Amino acid sequence: MRMNEIIAAALATFAPPPALTVSEWADRYRYLSPESSAEPGKWSTDRAPYQRGIMDSVADPEVNQVVIMSSAQIGKTAMIENVVAFFISQDPSAILLLQPTLEMAGAFSKDRLAGMLRDTPALRGLVKDARARDSGNTQLHKQFPGGHITMTGANSPANLASRPIRIVLCDEVDRYPESAGTEGDPVALAIKRTATYWNRKIILTSTPTIKDLSRIEHAFLQSDQRRYWVPCPECGEHQVLKWGNVKWDEGRPETAAYYCEHCGAQIGEEHKPAMLLAGEWRADLPFAGIAGFHLNELYSPWRRWSEIAVDFLAAKHGGSELLKAWVNTSLGEVWEEQ
């Protein structure tokens, strides 16, 4: 081998990783684990295309905070996993993942993170097994070259006031206690740990709860309030999917379909994948550093409109508490007390 080839090979060893967005990294490297996914195997963002804009906003240098106010069943936990994987692989940093309770943090580590580290080849070997004598790792704290991740509960004040953190992921913030012990609001405590980083990233996610008491609603109202607009397969006009446009034959929710608010065309479930692929995020307000995303279950590729209609009728006839839960977890909207 000639000298210039030797030098080129040596330089390639120290070359920085390719500049990828979070979704590009996931599409190239991520594998879903069988114990945490109904669709294990190679990741594809095209399965739920709205995830692309959300994930990529995390790596956008102009965005310092991402807010996701959403229903269930939109792949939120998988997106959080991809964000963690991206920073472990591409931009090693100090990461804090905050769950509502310490037990839930342990479950995330055991049921989600461990499988991702095992089944995604690009991550394999970066985080040592906690059972290794020299690993420096535990179930809730794991080190990797250039950084570490700590997983804890919002009910654990001791873990919210230690070392500086660059990346803070607060999951299901509406389920956090009002105060972490006597220390104050756990979200504020977590965010305070990012103060020394100019390139900090704060990600808040949750299904909402009660109007004016919901943490995620408050955060979303401070954002640019982005919504996902999809085109009608008949007239091509874009619109936000709304529950009021889902209709079915009397007493037969299994016939539910979506009706275009522009041309009135009946849109069947078979059109949803193409509509999602052609969709785009649009902000209602000017951007000022906080990217906010709202999604309801009508967009989910894992839920049919007819299934949501069946759930609605059950909640409607089951009392206010069931209807409240349906509004929060299916529509991703706050419940307004009468």
Short mmCIF file of C-alpha atoms in Angstrom, two decimals, residues 72-270:
data_model
loop_
_atom_site.label_atom_id
_atom_site.label_comp_id
_atom_site.label_asym_id
_atom_site.label_seq_id
_atom_site.Cartn_x
_atom_site.Cartn_y
_atom_site.Cartn_z
CA ALA A 72 -51.82 7.48 21.93
CA GLN A 73 -50.92 5.07 19.10
CA ILE A 74 -48.85 7.48 16.99
CA GLY A 75 -45.42 5.91 17.68
CA LYS A 76 -44.23 8.46 20.22
CA THR A 77 -42.12 6.04 22.28
CA ALA A 78 -40.36 4.77 19.15
CA MET A 79 -39.50 8.36 18.23
CA ILE A 80 -38.02 8.91 21.69
CA GLU A 81 -35.93 5.77 21.23
CA ASN A 82 -34.68 7.06 17.87
CA VAL A 83 -33.67 10.38 19.40
CA VAL A 84 -31.71 8.60 22.13
CA ALA A 85 -30.08 6.30 19.56
CA PHE A 86 -29.16 9.25 17.33
CA PHE A 87 -27.31 11.07 20.11
CA ILE A 88 -25.54 7.91 21.26
CA SER A 89 -24.34 7.20 17.72
CA GLN A 90 -24.00 10.57 15.98
CA ASP A 91 -23.70 13.31 18.58
CA PRO A 92 -22.64 11.83 21.95
CA SER A 93 -24.05 13.92 24.77
CA ALA A 94 -25.24 13.89 28.35
CA ILE A 95 -28.89 12.74 28.19
CA LEU A 96 -31.63 12.73 30.80
CA LEU A 97 -34.81 10.73 30.15
CA LEU A 98 -37.52 11.62 32.64
CA GLN A 99 -40.51 9.31 33.13
CA PRO A 100 -43.49 9.88 35.48
CA THR A 101 -42.12 7.42 38.05
CA LEU A 102 -38.85 5.70 38.86
CA GLU A 103 -40.51 2.35 38.15
CA MET A 104 -41.50 3.50 34.65
CA ALA A 105 -37.92 4.67 34.03
CA GLY A 106 -36.68 1.21 34.96
CA ALA A 107 -39.24 -0.40 32.67
CA PHE A 108 -38.14 1.83 29.76
CA SER A 109 -34.52 0.83 30.31
CA LYS A 110 -35.29 -2.86 30.56
CA ASP A 111 -38.05 -3.23 27.97
CA ARG A 112 -37.11 -0.56 25.41
CA LEU A 113 -33.52 0.64 25.61
CA ALA A 114 -31.94 -2.77 26.20
CA GLY A 115 -33.66 -4.27 23.15
CA MET A 116 -32.70 -1.34 20.94
CA LEU A 117 -29.03 -1.56 21.99
CA ARG A 118 -29.07 -5.31 21.34
CA ASP A 119 -30.88 -5.37 17.99
CA THR A 120 -29.52 -2.25 16.27
CA PRO A 121 -26.03 -3.12 14.93
CA ALA A 122 -24.91 0.53 14.79
CA LEU A 123 -25.37 0.76 18.57
CA ARG A 124 -24.02 -2.66 19.49
CA GLY A 125 -20.92 -2.37 21.68
CA LEU A 126 -21.27 1.36 22.35
CA VAL A 127 -22.91 0.78 25.72
CA LYS A 128 -21.29 -1.91 27.86
CA ASP A 129 -23.42 -4.55 29.54
CA ALA A 130 -24.31 -3.48 33.07
CA ARG A 131 -23.15 -6.91 34.28
CA ALA A 132 -19.60 -6.28 33.10
CA ARG A 133 -17.27 -5.54 36.01
CA ASP A 134 -15.80 -2.40 34.40
CA SER A 135 -18.91 -1.16 32.62
CA GLY A 136 -19.73 1.73 34.96
CA ASN A 137 -23.34 1.11 33.98
CA THR A 138 -26.52 0.35 35.90
CA GLN A 139 -30.08 -0.16 34.78
CA LEU A 140 -30.80 3.59 35.10
CA HIS A 141 -27.42 5.04 34.13
CA LYS A 142 -25.45 4.01 31.06
CA GLN A 143 -22.22 5.40 29.66
CA PHE A 144 -21.08 5.41 26.05
CA PRO A 145 -18.11 7.04 24.28
CA GLY A 146 -18.53 10.80 24.67
CA GLY A 147 -21.65 10.78 26.82
CA HIS A 148 -24.13 9.03 29.08
CA ILE A 149 -27.86 8.58 29.61
CA THR A 150 -29.65 8.74 32.94
CA MET A 151 -33.22 7.50 33.26
CA THR A 152 -35.21 8.55 36.29
CA GLY A 153 -38.67 9.38 37.58
CA ALA A 154 -40.29 12.78 38.09
CA ASN A 155 -40.97 11.58 41.63
CA SER A 156 -37.25 11.24 42.38
CA PRO A 157 -35.88 14.71 43.30
CA ALA A 158 -32.37 13.46 44.08
CA ASN A 159 -31.80 12.51 40.44
CA LEU A 160 -33.04 15.87 39.11
CA ALA A 161 -30.39 18.04 40.71
CA SER A 162 -26.99 16.56 39.89
CA ARG A 163 -24.71 16.89 36.85
CA PRO A 164 -25.29 19.19 33.82
CA ILE A 165 -27.34 17.71 30.98
CA ARG A 166 -27.48 18.72 27.31
CA ILE A 167 -30.42 16.60 26.09
CA VAL A 168 -33.55 16.41 28.26
CA LEU A 169 -36.44 14.14 27.24
CA CYS A 170 -39.54 14.50 29.42
CA ASP A 171 -42.09 11.81 28.56
CA GLU A 172 -45.79 11.96 29.55
CA VAL A 173 -45.36 15.23 31.46
CA ASP A 174 -49.06 15.45 32.35
CA ARG A 175 -48.59 12.40 34.57
CA TYR A 176 -45.81 14.02 36.62
CA PRO A 177 -46.44 15.07 40.23
CA GLU A 178 -46.81 18.80 40.86
CA SER A 179 -43.55 18.77 42.79
CA ALA A 180 -40.56 16.43 42.98
CA GLY A 181 -40.63 16.02 46.73
CA THR A 182 -40.18 19.53 48.12
CA GLU A 183 -37.91 20.65 45.28
CA GLY A 184 -40.57 22.07 42.93
CA ASP A 185 -41.81 21.33 39.43
CA PRO A 186 -39.87 18.33 38.01
CA VAL A 187 -39.91 19.69 34.43
CA ALA A 188 -38.42 23.00 35.58
CA LEU A 189 -35.79 21.13 37.61
CA ALA A 190 -34.83 19.01 34.59
CA ILE A 191 -34.65 22.01 32.25
CA LYS A 192 -32.49 23.91 34.74
CA ARG A 193 -29.80 21.27 34.27
CA THR A 194 -29.35 22.34 30.62
CA ALA A 195 -28.50 25.95 31.50
CA THR A 196 -24.77 25.70 30.72
CA TYR A 197 -25.28 24.32 27.19
CA TRP A 198 -25.70 26.70 24.26
CA ASN A 199 -26.84 23.78 22.08
CA ARG A 200 -29.27 22.21 24.54
CA LYS A 201 -32.31 20.24 23.43
CA ILE A 202 -35.49 19.92 25.49
CA ILE A 203 -38.20 17.49 24.35
CA LEU A 204 -41.59 17.43 26.10
CA THR A 205 -44.22 14.82 25.18
CA SER A 206 -47.60 13.81 26.55
CA THR A 207 -51.22 13.07 25.96
CA PRO A 208 -53.03 16.08 27.47
CA THR A 209 -55.37 16.08 30.45
CA ILE A 210 -57.54 18.93 31.78
CA LYS A 211 -57.71 22.34 30.13
CA ASP A 212 -55.62 25.01 31.87
CA LEU A 213 -54.07 22.36 34.15
CA SER A 214 -52.26 20.42 31.43
CA ARG A 215 -48.47 20.85 31.31
CA ILE A 216 -48.28 19.78 27.68
CA GLU A 217 -51.08 22.15 26.64
CA HIS A 218 -49.25 25.04 28.31
CA ALA A 219 -46.01 24.13 26.50
CA PHE A 220 -47.78 23.64 23.15
CA LEU A 221 -49.42 27.08 23.39
CA GLN A 222 -45.93 28.61 23.73
CA SER A 223 -44.78 26.87 20.52
CA ASP A 224 -45.40 27.57 16.83
CA GLN A 225 -48.25 25.00 16.94
CA ARG A 226 -47.64 22.77 13.94
CA ARG A 227 -50.33 20.46 12.54
CA TYR A 228 -50.09 17.80 9.85
CA TRP A 229 -51.95 18.69 6.65
CA VAL A 230 -52.83 15.88 4.24
CA PRO A 231 -54.35 16.06 0.72
CA CYS A 232 -57.76 14.74 -0.26
CA PRO A 233 -57.32 11.91 -2.82
CA GLU A 234 -60.23 13.36 -4.83
CA CYS A 235 -59.76 17.15 -4.97
CA GLY A 236 -56.15 17.41 -3.75
CA GLU A 237 -56.92 20.10 -1.17
CA HIS A 238 -54.95 19.83 2.06
CA GLN A 239 -56.61 19.67 5.46
CA VAL A 240 -56.04 18.72 9.08
CA LEU A 241 -57.83 15.49 10.00
CA LYS A 242 -60.67 16.30 12.41
CA TRP A 243 -63.01 14.02 14.31
CA GLY A 244 -66.07 15.96 13.11
CA ASN A 245 -65.39 14.77 9.55
CA VAL A 246 -65.57 11.06 10.46
CA LYS A 247 -69.07 9.69 9.79
CA TRP A 248 -70.78 6.30 9.70
CA ASP A 249 -74.15 4.71 9.14
CA GLU A 250 -76.49 4.88 12.13
CA GLY A 251 -75.58 2.12 14.58
CA ARG A 252 -72.79 0.81 12.35
CA PRO A 253 -69.44 2.37 13.39
CA GLU A 254 -67.64 -0.28 11.32
CA THR A 255 -68.71 1.73 8.23
CA ALA A 256 -66.83 4.85 9.41
CA ALA A 257 -65.06 6.87 6.72
CA TYR A 258 -63.52 10.32 6.45
CA TYR A 259 -65.27 13.05 4.47
CA CYS A 260 -63.26 15.82 2.80
CA GLU A 261 -64.09 19.22 4.23
CA HIS A 262 -63.55 20.82 0.81
CA CYS A 263 -65.30 18.61 -1.74
CA GLY A 264 -67.28 16.29 0.54
CA ALA A 265 -65.79 13.13 -1.00
CA GLN A 266 -65.90 9.95 1.04
CA ILE A 267 -62.36 8.82 1.84
CA GLY A 268 -61.78 5.19 2.75
CA GLU A 269 -59.11 3.80 5.04
CA GLU A 270 -57.19 2.48 2.03
#
